[in-house]
Amino acid sequence: MPKSKLIIVGIIAVLTMSAVPVLVKSTTANEYTVGIARLAIAVLAFMPLVVLRGHLLKLSRKQWLQLVTIGVVFGFHWLTYFMSIKLATAAIAALTILTYSVQYLVLAHLFNSEKVSPIEWLAIGVCFAGCIVVAPDFSLSNDVSLGIAIGLLSALFYAAMPLLHQRASDIGTLERTWAQFFFALLVFIPLWGRANWDLTRLDVSQLLVLGLVCTVFSHGLWVKASTELPALYASMIYFLYLPGALIGSALFLGEPITPVKILGCVLVFGSSAALAIYRYRRRHLVT
């Protein structure tokens, strides 16, 4: 597929994914219900394709362990992300999740021995400062601050995902995608008793959109775009998640776009984008 079409595919994928915090915040279904419903839909959608390929039966014990790890980490990422959305606002939760890009760099430094320059550490600090700016205070006694803290934890789980997928790169993408959803669902199943299933038709419709559009459709498009596009293009496109969530929360949830919120978004968005460009240019200068 030509690069121009891949860029369009990537933009569509990210903008549809940016509807997640708005839908999760607006539905009366709690975080446990959202997770179970969304993951169950994804597992059922990918299951026929995985079964037809028949590759799962050929995996080794080590590969199955890798798939379980990917799914469990992803499950905790979604659980904490949905908690963050419910506690804080849709836009602020999206703001915290975007810190995954700088948290990935920290994890890569710790576990892959990747060098981090002083300029990069500065960008990481600015990114976290953007989250501190939007917090009402430094106490976890209020829902927004607690939501930000849980959102940062969710971003940490999400940042670990690329590292885990890289270590399991010998397993097919389809099998890894299915396992990511399946074993994440097993994280949520023990929490079934905490889910609320007394839902309206609107809630059911929102859950279907979250499962079919924001998971199966969006993730399918994003896997293709992020796999075939250069890394910098994919990174820049993904940063559209934040403005998409910010605008969506203002239009559909009535969340105000305050100067403080804009400042936080600028700090997180700007530092993350600048860091991606800096690392891309440094890598190409070296090669």
Short mmCIF file of C-alpha atoms in Angstrom, two decimals:
data_model
loop_
_atom_site.label_atom_id
_atom_site.label_comp_id
_atom_site.label_asym_id
_atom_site.label_seq_id
_atom_site.Cartn_x
_atom_site.Cartn_y
_atom_site.Cartn_z
CA MET A 1 0.00 0.00 0.00
CA PRO A 2 1.37 3.49 -0.87
CA LYS A 3 2.68 5.56 2.02
CA SER A 4 0.00 8.23 1.57
CA LYS A 5 -2.78 5.65 1.97
CA LEU A 6 -1.05 4.10 4.98
CA ILE A 7 -0.94 7.52 6.63
CA ILE A 8 -4.68 7.92 6.06
CA VAL A 9 -5.29 4.44 7.46
CA GLY A 10 -3.19 5.29 10.52
CA ILE A 11 -5.01 8.57 11.12
CA ILE A 12 -8.42 6.85 10.89
CA ALA A 13 -7.24 4.17 13.32
CA VAL A 14 -5.96 6.64 15.92
CA LEU A 15 -8.94 8.98 15.70
CA THR A 16 -11.38 6.10 16.19
CA MET A 17 -9.27 4.86 19.11
CA SER A 18 -9.40 8.37 20.63
CA ALA A 19 -13.14 7.85 21.10
CA VAL A 20 -12.39 5.23 23.79
CA PRO A 21 -12.03 7.62 26.77
CA VAL A 22 -15.17 9.50 25.71
CA LEU A 23 -17.23 6.32 25.39
CA VAL A 24 -15.89 4.79 28.62
CA LYS A 25 -16.61 7.99 30.54
CA SER A 26 -20.11 8.42 29.12
CA THR A 27 -21.39 4.88 29.64
CA THR A 28 -22.86 3.81 32.99
CA ALA A 29 -21.03 0.49 32.58
CA ASN A 30 -18.15 0.47 35.04
CA GLU A 31 -14.51 -0.29 34.23
CA TYR A 32 -14.95 -4.03 34.84
CA THR A 33 -17.98 -4.30 32.55
CA VAL A 34 -16.24 -2.29 29.83
CA GLY A 35 -13.14 -4.48 29.98
CA ILE A 36 -14.99 -7.80 29.94
CA ALA A 37 -17.33 -6.77 27.11
CA ARG A 38 -14.64 -5.18 24.97
CA LEU A 39 -12.19 -8.06 25.35
CA ALA A 40 -14.84 -10.75 24.79
CA ILE A 41 -15.88 -9.10 21.52
CA ALA A 42 -12.25 -8.88 20.37
CA VAL A 43 -11.48 -12.50 21.29
CA LEU A 44 -14.57 -13.77 19.44
CA ALA A 45 -13.72 -11.66 16.39
CA PHE A 46 -10.13 -12.89 16.10
CA MET A 47 -10.75 -16.50 17.16
CA PRO A 48 -11.93 -17.87 13.76
CA LEU A 49 -8.88 -16.41 12.00
CA VAL A 50 -6.49 -17.88 14.57
CA VAL A 51 -8.14 -21.31 14.47
CA LEU A 52 -8.04 -21.45 10.66
CA ARG A 53 -4.30 -20.67 10.63
CA GLY A 54 -3.65 -23.46 13.12
CA HIS A 55 -0.36 -21.99 14.36
CA LEU A 56 -1.22 -22.08 18.06
CA LEU A 57 -0.71 -25.86 18.26
CA LYS A 58 2.85 -25.44 17.01
CA LEU A 59 3.95 -23.02 19.73
CA SER A 60 6.48 -24.06 22.35
CA ARG A 61 6.03 -23.77 26.12
CA LYS A 62 8.29 -20.69 26.14
CA GLN A 63 6.20 -19.02 23.44
CA TRP A 64 2.98 -19.70 25.34
CA LEU A 65 4.54 -18.14 28.43
CA GLN A 66 5.41 -15.07 26.36
CA LEU A 67 1.83 -14.82 25.12
CA VAL A 68 0.45 -15.13 28.66
CA THR A 69 2.79 -12.36 29.83
CA ILE A 70 1.72 -10.08 26.98
CA GLY A 71 -1.95 -10.66 27.74
CA VAL A 72 -1.67 -10.19 31.50
CA VAL A 73 0.28 -6.94 31.16
CA PHE A 74 -2.21 -5.68 28.58
CA GLY A 75 -5.08 -6.66 30.88
CA PHE A 76 -3.70 -4.58 33.72
CA HIS A 77 -3.09 -1.72 31.27
CA TRP A 78 -6.76 -1.68 30.27
CA LEU A 79 -8.02 -2.14 33.83
CA THR A 80 -6.00 0.80 35.15
CA TYR A 81 -6.78 2.93 32.07
CA PHE A 82 -10.53 2.47 32.45
CA MET A 83 -10.20 3.24 36.17
CA SER A 84 -8.31 6.42 35.31
CA ILE A 85 -11.03 7.53 32.89
CA LYS A 86 -13.80 6.91 35.41
CA LEU A 87 -11.95 8.73 38.21
CA ALA A 88 -10.58 11.69 36.25
CA THR A 89 -11.86 13.07 32.94
CA ALA A 90 -11.64 11.57 29.47
CA ALA A 91 -9.12 14.18 28.31
CA ILE A 92 -6.88 13.94 31.38
CA ALA A 93 -6.84 10.14 31.20
CA ALA A 94 -5.78 10.40 27.54
CA LEU A 95 -3.12 12.89 28.58
CA THR A 96 -1.58 10.46 31.07
CA ILE A 97 -1.66 7.51 28.68
CA LEU A 98 0.38 9.46 26.13
CA THR A 99 3.32 9.39 28.54
CA TYR A 100 3.80 5.76 27.52
CA SER A 101 6.28 6.93 24.84
CA VAL A 102 8.68 8.43 27.39
CA GLN A 103 8.07 5.62 29.86
CA TYR A 104 9.02 3.17 27.11
CA LEU A 105 12.34 4.97 26.80
CA VAL A 106 12.95 4.59 30.54
CA LEU A 107 12.12 0.87 30.38
CA ALA A 108 14.35 0.42 27.33
CA HIS A 109 17.14 2.13 29.26
CA LEU A 110 16.65 -0.17 32.26
CA PHE A 111 16.10 -3.48 30.48
CA ASN A 112 17.71 -3.04 27.02
CA SER A 113 20.60 -0.81 28.15
CA GLU A 114 19.61 1.90 25.65
CA LYS A 115 21.47 5.14 26.24
CA VAL A 116 19.42 8.18 27.26
CA SER A 117 21.03 11.58 26.75
CA PRO A 118 20.56 14.56 29.09
CA ILE A 119 18.29 16.21 26.51
CA GLU A 120 16.11 13.12 26.45
CA TRP A 121 15.90 13.05 30.26
CA LEU A 122 14.81 16.70 30.10
CA ALA A 123 12.03 15.82 27.63
CA ILE A 124 10.92 12.98 29.92
CA GLY A 125 10.76 15.38 32.86
CA VAL A 126 8.75 17.94 30.87
CA CYS A 127 6.31 15.22 29.83
CA PHE A 128 5.61 14.22 33.44
CA ALA A 129 5.38 17.90 34.38
CA GLY A 130 2.45 18.17 31.97
CA CYS A 131 0.55 15.63 34.07
CA ILE A 132 1.43 17.41 37.32
CA VAL A 133 0.16 20.72 35.93
CA VAL A 134 -3.37 19.41 35.39
CA ALA A 135 -3.59 17.78 38.84
CA PRO A 136 -5.78 19.75 41.29
CA ASP A 137 -3.25 19.07 44.09
CA PHE A 138 -0.61 16.54 45.11
CA SER A 139 -2.99 14.56 47.29
CA LEU A 140 -4.55 11.30 46.14
CA SER A 141 -7.64 12.12 48.19
CA ASN A 142 -9.40 13.63 45.16
CA ASP A 143 -10.56 11.57 42.19
CA VAL A 144 -8.73 13.54 39.48
CA SER A 145 -5.30 13.28 41.10
CA LEU A 146 -5.89 9.60 41.85
CA GLY A 147 -7.01 9.10 38.25
CA ILE A 148 -3.80 10.73 37.00
CA ALA A 149 -1.67 8.46 39.21
CA ILE A 150 -3.50 5.34 38.01
CA GLY A 151 -3.29 6.60 34.42
CA LEU A 152 0.49 6.91 34.70
CA LEU A 153 0.61 3.33 35.97
CA SER A 154 -1.52 2.28 32.99
CA ALA A 155 0.91 4.06 30.65
CA LEU A 156 3.77 2.12 32.27
CA PHE A 157 2.03 -1.18 31.49
CA TYR A 158 1.41 0.03 27.93
CA ALA A 159 5.05 1.08 27.56
CA ALA A 160 6.10 -2.48 28.37
CA MET A 161 4.03 -3.89 25.50
CA PRO A 162 6.50 -3.13 22.65
CA LEU A 163 9.33 -4.73 24.62
CA LEU A 164 7.26 -7.86 25.23
CA HIS A 165 6.17 -8.07 21.59
CA GLN A 166 9.75 -7.65 20.42
CA ARG A 167 10.81 -10.62 22.51
CA ALA A 168 7.97 -12.67 21.00
CA SER A 169 8.52 -11.53 17.41
CA ASP A 170 8.94 -15.12 16.23
CA ILE A 171 5.22 -15.66 16.94
CA GLY A 172 2.79 -14.53 14.25
CA THR A 173 1.18 -11.09 14.63
CA LEU A 174 -2.34 -12.55 14.49
CA GLU A 175 -1.57 -15.07 17.24
CA ARG A 176 0.02 -12.39 19.43
CA THR A 177 -2.96 -10.08 18.90
CA TRP A 178 -5.46 -12.79 19.81
CA ALA A 179 -3.44 -13.88 22.86
CA GLN A 180 -3.13 -10.27 24.00
CA PHE A 181 -6.92 -10.00 24.17
CA PHE A 182 -7.59 -13.56 25.39
CA PHE A 183 -5.23 -13.55 28.37
CA ALA A 184 -6.22 -9.97 29.19
CA LEU A 185 -9.80 -11.24 29.40
CA LEU A 186 -8.65 -13.80 31.97
CA VAL A 187 -7.42 -10.88 34.09
CA PHE A 188 -10.93 -9.41 34.08
CA ILE A 189 -12.93 -12.64 34.57
CA PRO A 190 -12.23 -12.88 38.36
CA LEU A 191 -13.67 -9.33 38.58
CA TRP A 192 -16.99 -10.40 37.04
CA GLY A 193 -18.78 -9.93 40.36
CA ARG A 194 -17.80 -6.26 40.42
CA ALA A 195 -19.18 -5.59 36.94
CA ASN A 196 -22.58 -3.96 36.55
CA TRP A 197 -24.77 -5.61 33.94
CA ASP A 198 -27.96 -3.61 34.51
CA LEU A 199 -27.41 -1.72 31.27
CA THR A 200 -29.58 0.42 29.04
CA ARG A 201 -29.75 0.06 25.27
CA LEU A 202 -27.45 3.06 24.98
CA ASP A 203 -24.88 1.36 27.23
CA VAL A 204 -25.05 -1.81 25.13
CA SER A 205 -24.59 0.24 21.95
CA GLN A 206 -21.58 2.02 23.45
CA LEU A 207 -20.01 -1.30 24.47
CA LEU A 208 -20.53 -2.68 20.95
CA VAL A 209 -18.84 0.39 19.46
CA LEU A 210 -15.97 0.03 21.93
CA GLY A 211 -15.57 -3.65 21.02
CA LEU A 212 -16.14 -3.67 17.28
CA VAL A 213 -15.02 -0.20 16.15
CA CYS A 214 -12.47 0.92 18.75
CA THR A 215 -10.88 -2.51 19.21
CA VAL A 216 -11.30 -4.87 16.25
CA PHE A 217 -11.50 -2.24 13.50
CA SER A 218 -9.07 0.33 14.95
CA HIS A 219 -6.47 -2.18 16.14
CA GLY A 220 -6.61 -3.98 12.80
CA LEU A 221 -5.93 -0.76 10.89
CA TRP A 222 -3.28 0.35 13.35
CA VAL A 223 -1.35 -2.91 13.17
CA LYS A 224 -1.12 -2.56 9.40
CA ALA A 225 -0.20 1.15 9.44
CA SER A 226 2.32 0.94 12.28
CA THR A 227 3.94 -2.15 10.77
CA GLU A 228 4.44 -0.73 7.25
CA LEU A 229 5.07 2.96 8.00
CA PRO A 230 8.43 4.30 9.22
CA ALA A 231 8.57 4.51 13.02
CA LEU A 232 8.57 8.32 13.07
CA TYR A 233 5.40 8.48 10.95
CA ALA A 234 3.64 6.01 13.23
CA SER A 235 4.70 7.92 16.34
CA MET A 236 3.50 11.27 14.99
CA ILE A 237 0.17 9.81 13.92
CA TYR A 238 -0.39 8.20 17.33
CA PHE A 239 0.08 11.57 19.04
CA LEU A 240 -3.23 12.59 17.43
CA TYR A 241 -4.87 10.45 20.12
CA LEU A 242 -4.57 13.29 22.63
CA PRO A 243 -6.17 16.13 20.60
CA GLY A 244 -8.81 13.67 19.38
CA ALA A 245 -9.76 12.79 22.96
CA LEU A 246 -9.57 16.43 24.06
CA ILE A 247 -11.94 17.62 21.33
CA GLY A 248 -14.23 14.61 21.74
CA SER A 249 -14.53 15.15 25.51
CA ALA A 250 -15.40 18.80 24.97
CA LEU A 251 -18.00 18.12 22.27
CA PHE A 252 -19.73 15.06 23.71
CA LEU A 253 -19.09 15.27 27.45
CA GLY A 254 -19.01 19.02 27.93
CA GLU A 255 -15.58 18.90 29.57
CA PRO A 256 -14.14 22.43 29.56
CA ILE A 257 -10.89 23.13 27.71
CA THR A 258 -9.16 25.29 30.30
CA PRO A 259 -5.80 27.11 29.95
CA VAL A 260 -4.30 24.71 32.52
CA LYS A 261 -5.50 21.68 30.54
CA ILE A 262 -4.11 23.16 27.32
CA LEU A 263 -0.75 23.80 29.03
CA GLY A 264 -0.62 20.20 30.25
CA CYS A 265 -1.44 18.89 26.77
CA VAL A 266 1.20 21.12 25.17
CA LEU A 267 3.87 19.91 27.61
CA VAL A 268 3.03 16.22 27.15
CA PHE A 269 2.38 16.39 23.40
CA GLY A 270 5.31 18.70 22.64
CA SER A 271 7.91 16.81 24.68
CA SER A 272 6.79 13.41 23.36
CA ALA A 273 6.83 14.57 19.74
CA ALA A 274 10.15 16.38 20.14
CA LEU A 275 11.68 13.29 21.73
CA ALA A 276 10.50 11.07 18.88
CA ILE A 277 11.95 13.43 16.26
CA TYR A 278 15.21 13.81 18.17
CA ARG A 279 15.73 10.06 18.47
CA TYR A 280 14.83 9.52 14.82
CA ARG A 281 17.34 12.14 13.62
CA ARG A 282 20.07 10.91 15.98
CA ARG A 283 19.60 7.33 14.77
CA HIS A 284 19.87 8.38 11.11
CA LEU A 285 22.92 10.55 11.76
CA VAL A 286 24.64 7.57 13.37
CA THR A 287 23.80 5.25 10.47
#
